[in-house]
Tab-separated table of C-alpha atoms and ligand atoms in Angstrom:
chain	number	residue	atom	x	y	z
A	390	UNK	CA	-33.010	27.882	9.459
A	391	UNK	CA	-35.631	27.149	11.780
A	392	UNK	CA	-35.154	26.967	15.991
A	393	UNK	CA	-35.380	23.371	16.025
A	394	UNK	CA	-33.277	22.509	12.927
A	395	UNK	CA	-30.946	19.750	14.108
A	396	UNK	CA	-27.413	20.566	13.813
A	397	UNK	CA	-24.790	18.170	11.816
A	398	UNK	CA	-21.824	16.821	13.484
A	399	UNK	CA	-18.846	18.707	13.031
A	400	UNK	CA	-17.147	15.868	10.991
A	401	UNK	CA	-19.627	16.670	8.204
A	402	UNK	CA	-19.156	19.874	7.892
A	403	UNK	CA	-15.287	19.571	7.408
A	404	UNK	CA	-16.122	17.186	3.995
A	405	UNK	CA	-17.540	18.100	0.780
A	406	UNK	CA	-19.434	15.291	-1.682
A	407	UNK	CA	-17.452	13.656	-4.025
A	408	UNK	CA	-16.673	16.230	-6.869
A	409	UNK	CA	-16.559	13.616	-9.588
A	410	UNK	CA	-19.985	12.289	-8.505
A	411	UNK	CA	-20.965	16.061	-8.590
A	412	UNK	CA	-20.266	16.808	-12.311
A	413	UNK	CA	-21.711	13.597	-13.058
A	414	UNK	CA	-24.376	14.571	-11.298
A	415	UNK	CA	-24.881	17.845	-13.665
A	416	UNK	CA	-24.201	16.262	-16.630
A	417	UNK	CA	-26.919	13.697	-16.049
A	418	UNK	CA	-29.595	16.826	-15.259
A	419	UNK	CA	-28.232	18.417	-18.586
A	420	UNK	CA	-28.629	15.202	-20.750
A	421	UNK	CA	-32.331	14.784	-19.184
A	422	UNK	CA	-33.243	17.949	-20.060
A	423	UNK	CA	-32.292	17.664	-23.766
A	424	UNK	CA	-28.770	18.600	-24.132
A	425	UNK	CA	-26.388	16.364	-26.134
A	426	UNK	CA	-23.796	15.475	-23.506
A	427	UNK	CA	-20.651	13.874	-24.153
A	428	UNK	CA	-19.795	12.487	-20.523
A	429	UNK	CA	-15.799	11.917	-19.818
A	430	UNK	CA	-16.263	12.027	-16.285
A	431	UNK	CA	-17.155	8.839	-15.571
A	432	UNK	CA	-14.529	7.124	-13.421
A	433	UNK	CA	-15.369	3.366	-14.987
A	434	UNK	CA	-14.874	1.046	-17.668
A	435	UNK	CA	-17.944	1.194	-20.382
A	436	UNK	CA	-17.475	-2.779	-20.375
A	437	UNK	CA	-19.769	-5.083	-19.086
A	438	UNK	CA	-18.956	-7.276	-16.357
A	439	UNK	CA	-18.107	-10.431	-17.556
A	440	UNK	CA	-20.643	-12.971	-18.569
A	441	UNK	CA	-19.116	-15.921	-16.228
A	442	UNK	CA	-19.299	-13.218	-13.520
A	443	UNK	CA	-22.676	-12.547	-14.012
A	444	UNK	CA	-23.735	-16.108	-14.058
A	445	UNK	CA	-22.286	-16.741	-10.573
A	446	UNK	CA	-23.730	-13.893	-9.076
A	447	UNK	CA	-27.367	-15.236	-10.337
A	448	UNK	CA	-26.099	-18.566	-9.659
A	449	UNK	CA	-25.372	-17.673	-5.645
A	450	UNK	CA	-29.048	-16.252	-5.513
A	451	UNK	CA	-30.293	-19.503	-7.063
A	452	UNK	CA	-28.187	-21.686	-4.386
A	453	UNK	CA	-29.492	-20.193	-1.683
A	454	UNK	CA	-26.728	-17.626	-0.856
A	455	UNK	CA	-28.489	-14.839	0.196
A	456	UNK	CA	-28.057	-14.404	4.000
A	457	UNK	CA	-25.413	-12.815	6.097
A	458	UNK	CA	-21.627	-14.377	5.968
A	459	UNK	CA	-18.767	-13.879	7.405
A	460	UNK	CA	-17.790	-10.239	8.462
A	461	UNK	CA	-14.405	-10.538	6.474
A	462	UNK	CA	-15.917	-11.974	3.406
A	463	UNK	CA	-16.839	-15.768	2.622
A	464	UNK	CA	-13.561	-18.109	3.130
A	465	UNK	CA	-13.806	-19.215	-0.490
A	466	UNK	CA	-13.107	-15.489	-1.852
A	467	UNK	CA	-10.552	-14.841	0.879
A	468	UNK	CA	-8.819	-18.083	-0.090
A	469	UNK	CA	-8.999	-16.819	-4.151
A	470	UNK	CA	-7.176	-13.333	-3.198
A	471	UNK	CA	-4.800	-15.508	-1.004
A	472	UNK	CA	-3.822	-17.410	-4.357
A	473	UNK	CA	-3.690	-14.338	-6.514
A	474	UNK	CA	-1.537	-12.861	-4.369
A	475	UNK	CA	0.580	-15.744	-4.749
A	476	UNK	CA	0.309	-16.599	-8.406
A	477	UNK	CA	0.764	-12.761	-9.639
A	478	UNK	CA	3.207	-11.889	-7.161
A	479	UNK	CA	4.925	-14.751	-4.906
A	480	UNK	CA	3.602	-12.669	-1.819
A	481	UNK	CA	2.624	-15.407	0.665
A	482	UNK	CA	-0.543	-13.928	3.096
A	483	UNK	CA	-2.923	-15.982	5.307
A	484	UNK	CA	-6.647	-15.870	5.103
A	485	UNK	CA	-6.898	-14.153	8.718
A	486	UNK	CA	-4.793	-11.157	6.589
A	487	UNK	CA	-7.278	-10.598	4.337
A	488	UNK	CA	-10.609	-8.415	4.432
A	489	UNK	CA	-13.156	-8.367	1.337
A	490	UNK	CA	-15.462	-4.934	1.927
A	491	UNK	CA	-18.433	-3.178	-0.024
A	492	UNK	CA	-15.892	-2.131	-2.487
A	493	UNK	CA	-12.364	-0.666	-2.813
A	494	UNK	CA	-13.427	2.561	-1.073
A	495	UNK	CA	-14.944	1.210	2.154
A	496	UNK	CA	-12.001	-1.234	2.562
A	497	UNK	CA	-9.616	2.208	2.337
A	498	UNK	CA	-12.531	4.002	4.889
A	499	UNK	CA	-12.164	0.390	7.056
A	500	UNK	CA	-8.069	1.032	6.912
A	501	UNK	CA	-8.131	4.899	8.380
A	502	UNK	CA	-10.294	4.519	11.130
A	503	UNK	CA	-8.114	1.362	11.876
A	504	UNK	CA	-5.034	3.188	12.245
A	505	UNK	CA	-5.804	7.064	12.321
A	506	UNK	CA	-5.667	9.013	15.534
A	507	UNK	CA	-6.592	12.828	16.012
A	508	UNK	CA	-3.976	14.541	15.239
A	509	UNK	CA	-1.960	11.936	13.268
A	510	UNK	CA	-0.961	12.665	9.573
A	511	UNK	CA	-1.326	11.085	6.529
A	512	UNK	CA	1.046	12.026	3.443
A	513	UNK	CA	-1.226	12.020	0.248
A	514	UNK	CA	1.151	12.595	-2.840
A	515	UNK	CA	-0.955	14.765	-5.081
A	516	UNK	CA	-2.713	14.778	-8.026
A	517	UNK	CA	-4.642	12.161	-5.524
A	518	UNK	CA	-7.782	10.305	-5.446
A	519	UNK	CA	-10.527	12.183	-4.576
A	520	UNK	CA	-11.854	10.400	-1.793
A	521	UNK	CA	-8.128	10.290	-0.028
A	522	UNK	CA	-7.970	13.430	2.321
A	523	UNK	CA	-11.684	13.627	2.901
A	524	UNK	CA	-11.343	9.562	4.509
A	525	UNK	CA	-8.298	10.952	6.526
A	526	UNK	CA	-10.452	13.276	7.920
A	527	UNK	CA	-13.387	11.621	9.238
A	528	UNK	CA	-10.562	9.405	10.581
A	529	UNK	CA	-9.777	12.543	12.958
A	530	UNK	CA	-6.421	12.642	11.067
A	531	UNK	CA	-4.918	15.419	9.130
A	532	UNK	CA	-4.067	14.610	5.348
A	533	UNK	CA	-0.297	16.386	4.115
A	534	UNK	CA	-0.704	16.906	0.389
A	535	UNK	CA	3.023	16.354	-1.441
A	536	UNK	CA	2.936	17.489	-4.474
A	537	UNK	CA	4.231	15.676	-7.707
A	538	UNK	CA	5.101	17.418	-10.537
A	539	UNK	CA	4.104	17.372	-14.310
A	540	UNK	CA	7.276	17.431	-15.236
A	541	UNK	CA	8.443	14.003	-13.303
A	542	UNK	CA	5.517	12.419	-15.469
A	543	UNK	CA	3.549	12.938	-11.755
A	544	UNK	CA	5.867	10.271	-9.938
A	545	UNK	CA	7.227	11.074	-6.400
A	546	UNK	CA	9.980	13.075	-5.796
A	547	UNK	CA	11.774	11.639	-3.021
A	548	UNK	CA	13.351	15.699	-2.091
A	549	UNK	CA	9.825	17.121	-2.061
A	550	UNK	CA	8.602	14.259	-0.021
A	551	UNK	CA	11.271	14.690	2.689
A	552	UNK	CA	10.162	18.469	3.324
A	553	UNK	CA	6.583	16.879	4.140
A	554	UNK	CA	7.512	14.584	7.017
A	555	UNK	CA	6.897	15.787	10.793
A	556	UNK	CA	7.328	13.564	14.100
A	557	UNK	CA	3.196	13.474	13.730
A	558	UNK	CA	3.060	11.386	10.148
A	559	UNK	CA	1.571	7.473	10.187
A	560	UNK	CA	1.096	6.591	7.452
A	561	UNK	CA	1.443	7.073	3.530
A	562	UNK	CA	-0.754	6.201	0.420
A	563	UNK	CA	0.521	5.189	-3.138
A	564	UNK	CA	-1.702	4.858	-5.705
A	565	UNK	CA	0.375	3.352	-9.112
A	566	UNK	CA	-1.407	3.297	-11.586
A	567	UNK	CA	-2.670	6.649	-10.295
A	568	UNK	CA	-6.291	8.155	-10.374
A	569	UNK	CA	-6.215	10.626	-12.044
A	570	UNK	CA	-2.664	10.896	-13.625
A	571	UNK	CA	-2.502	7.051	-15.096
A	572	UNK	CA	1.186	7.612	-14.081
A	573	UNK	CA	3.254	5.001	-12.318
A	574	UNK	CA	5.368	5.172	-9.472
A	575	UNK	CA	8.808	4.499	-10.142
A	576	UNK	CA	11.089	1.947	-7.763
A	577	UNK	CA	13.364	4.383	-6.773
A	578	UNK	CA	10.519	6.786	-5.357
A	579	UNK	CA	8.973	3.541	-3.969
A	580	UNK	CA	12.622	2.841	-2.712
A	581	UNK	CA	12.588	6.099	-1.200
A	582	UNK	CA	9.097	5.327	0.548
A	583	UNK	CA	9.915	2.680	1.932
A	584	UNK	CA	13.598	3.433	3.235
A	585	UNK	CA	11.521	6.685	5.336
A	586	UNK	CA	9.005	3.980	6.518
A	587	UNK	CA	10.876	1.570	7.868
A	588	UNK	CA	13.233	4.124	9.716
A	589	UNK	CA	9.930	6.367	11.058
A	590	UNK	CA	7.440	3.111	11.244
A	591	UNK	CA	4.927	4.404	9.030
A	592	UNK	CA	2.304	2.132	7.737
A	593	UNK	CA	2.083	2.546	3.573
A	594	UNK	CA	-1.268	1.805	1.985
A	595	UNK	CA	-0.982	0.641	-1.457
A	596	UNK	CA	-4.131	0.996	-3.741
A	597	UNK	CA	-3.583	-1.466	-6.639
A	598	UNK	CA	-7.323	-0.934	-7.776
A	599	UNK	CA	-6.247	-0.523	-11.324
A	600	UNK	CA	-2.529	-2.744	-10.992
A	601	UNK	CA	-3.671	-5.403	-13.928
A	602	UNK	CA	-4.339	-2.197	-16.442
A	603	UNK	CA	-1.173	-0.770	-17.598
A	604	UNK	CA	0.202	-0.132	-20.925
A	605	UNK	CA	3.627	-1.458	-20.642
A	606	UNK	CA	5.263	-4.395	-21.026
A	607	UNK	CA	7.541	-3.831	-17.885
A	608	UNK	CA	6.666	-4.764	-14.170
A	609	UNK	CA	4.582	-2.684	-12.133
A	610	UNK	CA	7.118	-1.758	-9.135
A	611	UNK	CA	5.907	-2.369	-6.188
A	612	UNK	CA	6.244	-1.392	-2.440
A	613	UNK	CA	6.333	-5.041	-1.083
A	614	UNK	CA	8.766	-6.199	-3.504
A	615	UNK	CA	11.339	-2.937	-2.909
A	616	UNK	CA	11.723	-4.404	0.724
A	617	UNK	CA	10.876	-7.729	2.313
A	618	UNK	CA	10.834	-5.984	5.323
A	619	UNK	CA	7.544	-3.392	4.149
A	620	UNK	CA	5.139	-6.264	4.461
A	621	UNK	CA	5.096	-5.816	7.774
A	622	UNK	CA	3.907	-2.369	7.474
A	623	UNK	CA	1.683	-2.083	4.428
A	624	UNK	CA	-1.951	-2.482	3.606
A	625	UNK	CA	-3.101	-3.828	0.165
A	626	UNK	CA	-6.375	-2.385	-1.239
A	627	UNK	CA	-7.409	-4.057	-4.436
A	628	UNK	CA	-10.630	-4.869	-5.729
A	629	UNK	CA	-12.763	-6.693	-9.271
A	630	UNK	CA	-14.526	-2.976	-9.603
A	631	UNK	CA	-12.051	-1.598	-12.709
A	632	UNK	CA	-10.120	-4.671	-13.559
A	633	UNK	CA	-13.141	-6.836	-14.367
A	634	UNK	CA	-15.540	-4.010	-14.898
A	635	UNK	CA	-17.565	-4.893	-11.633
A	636	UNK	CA	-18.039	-1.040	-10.255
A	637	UNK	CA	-22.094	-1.679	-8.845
A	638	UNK	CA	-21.455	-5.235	-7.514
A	639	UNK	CA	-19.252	-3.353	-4.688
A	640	UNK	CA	-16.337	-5.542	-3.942
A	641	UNK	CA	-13.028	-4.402	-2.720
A	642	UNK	CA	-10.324	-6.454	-0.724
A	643	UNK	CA	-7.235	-5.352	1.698
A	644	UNK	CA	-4.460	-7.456	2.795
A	645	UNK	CA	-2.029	-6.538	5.537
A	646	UNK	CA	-0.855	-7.673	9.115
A	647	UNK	CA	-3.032	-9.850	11.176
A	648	UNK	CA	-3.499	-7.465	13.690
A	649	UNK	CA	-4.828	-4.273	11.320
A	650	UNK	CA	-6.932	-6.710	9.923
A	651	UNK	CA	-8.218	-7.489	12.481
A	652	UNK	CA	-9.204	-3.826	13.291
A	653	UNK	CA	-10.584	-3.621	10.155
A	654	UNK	CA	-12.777	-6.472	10.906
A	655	UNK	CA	-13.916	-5.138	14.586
A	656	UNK	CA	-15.414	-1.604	12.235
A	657	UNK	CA	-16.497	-3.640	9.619
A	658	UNK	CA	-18.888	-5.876	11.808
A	659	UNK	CA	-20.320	-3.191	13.759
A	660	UNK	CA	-21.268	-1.277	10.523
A	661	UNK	CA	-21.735	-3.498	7.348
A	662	UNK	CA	-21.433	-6.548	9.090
A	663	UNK	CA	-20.292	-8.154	5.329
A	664	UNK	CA	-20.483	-7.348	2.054
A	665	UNK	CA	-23.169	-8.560	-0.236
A	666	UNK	CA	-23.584	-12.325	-0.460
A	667	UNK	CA	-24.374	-12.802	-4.366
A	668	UNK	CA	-21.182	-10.284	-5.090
A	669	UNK	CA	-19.088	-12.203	-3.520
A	670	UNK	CA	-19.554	-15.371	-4.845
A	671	UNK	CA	-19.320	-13.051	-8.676
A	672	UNK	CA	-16.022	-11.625	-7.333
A	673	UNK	CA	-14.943	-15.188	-6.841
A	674	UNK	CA	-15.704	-16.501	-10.016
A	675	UNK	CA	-14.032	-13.371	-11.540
A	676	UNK	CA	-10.509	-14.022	-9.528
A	677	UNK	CA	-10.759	-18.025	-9.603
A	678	UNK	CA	-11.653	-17.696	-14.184
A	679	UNK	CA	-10.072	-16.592	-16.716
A	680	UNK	CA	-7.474	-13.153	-16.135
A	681	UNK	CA	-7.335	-12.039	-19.399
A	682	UNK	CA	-10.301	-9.555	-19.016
A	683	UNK	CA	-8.349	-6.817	-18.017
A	684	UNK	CA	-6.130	-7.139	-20.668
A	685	UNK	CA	-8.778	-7.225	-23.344
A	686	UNK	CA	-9.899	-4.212	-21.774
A	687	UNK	CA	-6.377	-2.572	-22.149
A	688	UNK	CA	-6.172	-3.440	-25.793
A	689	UNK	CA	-9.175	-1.728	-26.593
A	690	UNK	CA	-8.280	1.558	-24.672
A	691	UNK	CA	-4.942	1.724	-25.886
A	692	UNK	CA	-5.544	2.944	-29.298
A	693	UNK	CA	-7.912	5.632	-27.766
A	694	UNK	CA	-5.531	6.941	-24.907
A	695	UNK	CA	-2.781	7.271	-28.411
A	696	UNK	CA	-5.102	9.387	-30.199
A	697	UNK	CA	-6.362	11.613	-26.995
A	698	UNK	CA	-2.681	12.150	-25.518
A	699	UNK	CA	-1.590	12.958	-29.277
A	700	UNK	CA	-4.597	14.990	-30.171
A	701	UNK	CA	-4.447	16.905	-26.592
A	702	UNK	CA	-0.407	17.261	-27.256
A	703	UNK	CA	-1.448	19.357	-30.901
A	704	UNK	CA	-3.463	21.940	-28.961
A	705	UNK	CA	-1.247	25.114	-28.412
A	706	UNK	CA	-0.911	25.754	-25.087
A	707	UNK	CA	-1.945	22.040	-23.528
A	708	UNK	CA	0.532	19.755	-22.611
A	709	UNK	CA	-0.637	16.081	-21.641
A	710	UNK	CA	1.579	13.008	-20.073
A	711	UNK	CA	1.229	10.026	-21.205
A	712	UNK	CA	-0.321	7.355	-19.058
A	713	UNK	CA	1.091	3.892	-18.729
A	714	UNK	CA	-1.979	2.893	-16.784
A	715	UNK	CA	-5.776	3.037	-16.006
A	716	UNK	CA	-7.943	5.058	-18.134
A	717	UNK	CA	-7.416	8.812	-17.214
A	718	UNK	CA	-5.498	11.877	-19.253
A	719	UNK	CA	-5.115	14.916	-17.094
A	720	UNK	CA	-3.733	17.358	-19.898
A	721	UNK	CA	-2.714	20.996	-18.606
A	722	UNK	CA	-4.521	23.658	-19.523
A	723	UNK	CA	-3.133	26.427	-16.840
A	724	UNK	CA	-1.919	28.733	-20.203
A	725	UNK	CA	-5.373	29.465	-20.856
A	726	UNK	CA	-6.221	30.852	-17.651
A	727	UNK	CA	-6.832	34.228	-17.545
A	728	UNK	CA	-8.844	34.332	-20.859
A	729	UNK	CA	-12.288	35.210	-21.162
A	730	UNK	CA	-15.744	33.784	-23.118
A	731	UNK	CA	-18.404	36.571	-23.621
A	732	UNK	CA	-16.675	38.485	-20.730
A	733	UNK	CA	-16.452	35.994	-18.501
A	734	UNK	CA	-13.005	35.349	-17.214
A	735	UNK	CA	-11.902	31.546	-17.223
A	736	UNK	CA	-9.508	31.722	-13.886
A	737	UNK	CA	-9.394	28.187	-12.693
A	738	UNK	CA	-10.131	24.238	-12.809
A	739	UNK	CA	-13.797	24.698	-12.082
A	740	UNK	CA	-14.450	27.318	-14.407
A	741	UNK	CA	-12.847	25.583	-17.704
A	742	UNK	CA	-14.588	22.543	-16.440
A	743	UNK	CA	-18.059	24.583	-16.389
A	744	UNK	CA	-17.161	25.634	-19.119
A	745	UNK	CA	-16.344	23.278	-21.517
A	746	UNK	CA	-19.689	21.492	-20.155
A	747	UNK	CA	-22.048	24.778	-20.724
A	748	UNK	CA	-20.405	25.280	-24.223
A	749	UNK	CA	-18.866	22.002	-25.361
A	750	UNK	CA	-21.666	20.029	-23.664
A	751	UNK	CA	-18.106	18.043	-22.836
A	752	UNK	CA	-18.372	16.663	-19.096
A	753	UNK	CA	-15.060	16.766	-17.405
A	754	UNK	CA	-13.622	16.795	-13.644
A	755	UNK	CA	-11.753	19.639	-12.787
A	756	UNK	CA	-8.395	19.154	-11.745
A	757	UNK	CA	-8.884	21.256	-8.313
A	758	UNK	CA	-11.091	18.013	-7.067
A	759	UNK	CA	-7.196	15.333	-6.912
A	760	UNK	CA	-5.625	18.872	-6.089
A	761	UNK	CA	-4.058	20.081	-8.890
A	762	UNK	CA	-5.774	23.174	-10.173
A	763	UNK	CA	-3.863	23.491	-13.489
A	764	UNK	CA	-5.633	20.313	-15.368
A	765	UNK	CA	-8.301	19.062	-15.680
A	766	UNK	CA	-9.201	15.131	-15.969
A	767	UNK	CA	-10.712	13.070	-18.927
A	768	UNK	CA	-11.795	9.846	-19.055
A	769	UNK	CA	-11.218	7.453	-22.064
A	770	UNK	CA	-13.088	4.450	-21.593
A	771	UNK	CA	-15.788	5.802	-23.888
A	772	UNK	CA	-15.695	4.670	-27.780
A	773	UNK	CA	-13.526	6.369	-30.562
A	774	UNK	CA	-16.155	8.046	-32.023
A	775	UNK	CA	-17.228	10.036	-28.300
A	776	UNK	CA	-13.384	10.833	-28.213
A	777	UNK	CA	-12.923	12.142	-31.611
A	778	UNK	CA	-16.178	13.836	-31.466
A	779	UNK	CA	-15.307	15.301	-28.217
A	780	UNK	CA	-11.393	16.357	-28.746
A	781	UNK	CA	-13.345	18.587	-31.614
A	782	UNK	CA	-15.272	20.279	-29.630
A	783	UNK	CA	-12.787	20.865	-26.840
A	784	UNK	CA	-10.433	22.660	-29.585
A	785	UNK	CA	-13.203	24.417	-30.895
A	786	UNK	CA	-14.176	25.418	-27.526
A	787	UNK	CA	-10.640	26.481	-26.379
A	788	UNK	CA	-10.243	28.697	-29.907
A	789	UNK	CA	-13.469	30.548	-28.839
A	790	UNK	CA	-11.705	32.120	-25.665
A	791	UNK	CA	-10.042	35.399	-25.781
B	1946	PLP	C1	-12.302	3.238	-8.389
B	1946	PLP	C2	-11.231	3.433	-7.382
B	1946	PLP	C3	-11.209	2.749	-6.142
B	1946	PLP	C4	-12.232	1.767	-5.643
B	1946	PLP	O1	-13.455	1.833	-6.147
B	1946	PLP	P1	-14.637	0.896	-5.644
B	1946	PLP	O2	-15.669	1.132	-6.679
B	1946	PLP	O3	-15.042	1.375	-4.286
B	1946	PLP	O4	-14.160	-0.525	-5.596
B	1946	PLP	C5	-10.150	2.954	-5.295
B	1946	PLP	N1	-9.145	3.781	-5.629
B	1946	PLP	C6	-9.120	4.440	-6.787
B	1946	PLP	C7	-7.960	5.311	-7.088
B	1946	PLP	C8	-10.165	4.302	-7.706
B	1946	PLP	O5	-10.128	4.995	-8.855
């Protein structure tokens, strides 16, 4: 390093880049250079946003929308995630308690430095979203991973949670469907949640990004409607990028009290100032049309998440739950740690992860990156073929280590 290198803020240094984006990142080098790479990484449905959608984005260019708007979004989308809200749920919210962002990641980013002080904690049930703890942190705030366990199908255990709470905890994130697990939280663990957040006044952020894909005919429990009382104390994030296949137009959405909001708005317009114009106007025709996309979307992974969770199930020595949601498996593969390929020992998430891409030419995340070192995470929203093609070589790949 030379003398007059600049030094990074210490916030940096605490964070690593996205791991998901990182394999991704490798897997794209390895394709480029030749290598026939079958990517399950990729954290977004291989649909195409829908046509309407499309047409309104172009259409806002043509009409002139192309200039700053509002800092919490144009009133037209606000008023459209007002009226889902209330059409899919009966939750009643103003238009003053609602925030669109650049996506469903800045809105979370937008929440934590709302409400985050140094020093106050932030309980992150685990296998969690990548980006969770890392957001907590260049909040100033300290993330407490709770573990959930395999064997509760990954929902909360309301016993393990208790042991996490201190006099210094905030706040709380759910994420049902979950990223990775596609597990779903149950209402009694939601129950639980929110009986420990109204007695300690903890604020519980709910992200719903992938609510409208799950594989069951039941209802999707959720926080608001375990209490009446929780609304007061819970952010929404939501957002078109899974549910209508919308992941580069960059539009997420929060809803909560007036005055977080509010907060969320004061960071928003001294950094973004808004989120794109066109994308807006897209994410409005996508909330305002027709809501079956999701659904079409869901019929079409189901028969691949059967065959994967079945297929993964077969392999001695991998056990896989079966997701009721989104479009993840994370299948355990902690018995074949320990084993070796030409000498090399396989101890962890990483390695089996390196090495199924190396050998397999199979991209994968490693479970280590949503803290949980034993799995490792596929995604299906990739054609039948790619999955059959790729469950193959992951048994062939797994019978090679000794
Ligand atoms: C994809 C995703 C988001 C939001 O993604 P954006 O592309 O920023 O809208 C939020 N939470 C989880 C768990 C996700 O998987």
């Amino acid at each position: 390093m030379s003398k007059n290198q600049i030094a990074l803020a210490d916030r940096v240094t605490q964070i690593k880049p996205s791991p998901t984006l990182a394999v991704n990142a490798k897997a794209k080098a390895l394709k480029a250079a030749g290598a026939d790479i079958l990517n399950f990484s990729v954290g977004e449905p291989d649909f195409d946003t829908p046509e309407h959608v499309c047409a309104a984005g172009k259409k806002a260019i043509d009409d002139g929308h192309t200039r700053y708007t509002a800092v919490p979004g144009i009133p037209e989308l606000r008023d459209a995630v007002v009226n889902r809200f209330k059409e899919d749920h009966g939750w009643q919210y103003t238009p003053e308690q609602i925030q669109v962002s650049c996506g469903g990641k800045h809105g979370l980013y937008n929440i934590f430095q709302a409400i985050i002080n140094p020093g106050d904690e932030v309980l992150i049930p685990a296998p969690y979203w990548v980006s969770y703890p890392p957001m907590v942190q260049l909040a100033g705030g300290t993330p407490v991973i709770v573990p959930m366990e395999e064997k509760d199908d990954f929902d909360l255990n309301p016993d393990i949670l208790a042991k996490y709470v201190t006099g210094k905890t905030r706040a709380i994130i759910v994420n049902s469907p979950s990223n990775p697990t596609g597990s779903l939280l149950s209402g009694s663990a939601l129950d639980a949640i929110a009986r420990l957040a109204i007695k300690n006044n903890w604020l519980v952020i709910t992200d719903d990004i992938y609510e409208t894909m799950t594989y069951t005919d039941d209802a999707l429990p959720h926080i608001l409607d375990v209490d009446g009382r929780m609304k007061e104390q819970t952010v929404i994030l939501n957002g078109v990028s899974k549910s209508f296949a919308m992941t580069g137009w960059r539009i997420g959405y929060s809803a909560g009290p007036d005055h977080i909001i509010k907060a969320m708005n004061k960071i928003q317009s001294q950094s973004t100032s808004n989120p794109s114009a066109p994308a807006q106007y897209a994410a409005l025709a996508a909330l305002t049309g027709p809501q079956d996309f999701p659904q079409t979307m869901i019929e079409a992974f189901l028969p691949r998440r059967d065959f994967f969770v079945s297929d993964l199930n077969a392999i001695d020595g991998v056990s896989c739950v079966n997701p009721n949601g989104a479009f993840y498996v994370f299948p355990n593969f902690s018995s074949y740690y320990g084993k070796s390929f030409k000498g090399n020992a396989i101890n962890d998430s990483v390695a089996l992860a390196d090495y199924f891409l190396d050998e397999a030419k199979v991209a994968s995340v490693p479970g280590i990156a949503f803290g949980a070192d034993d799995f490792i995470r596929f995604s299906f929203a990739t054609s039948m073929d790619v999955l059959q093609e790729g469950m193959n070589r992951i048994k062939d790949a797994l019978a090679a280590l000794s």
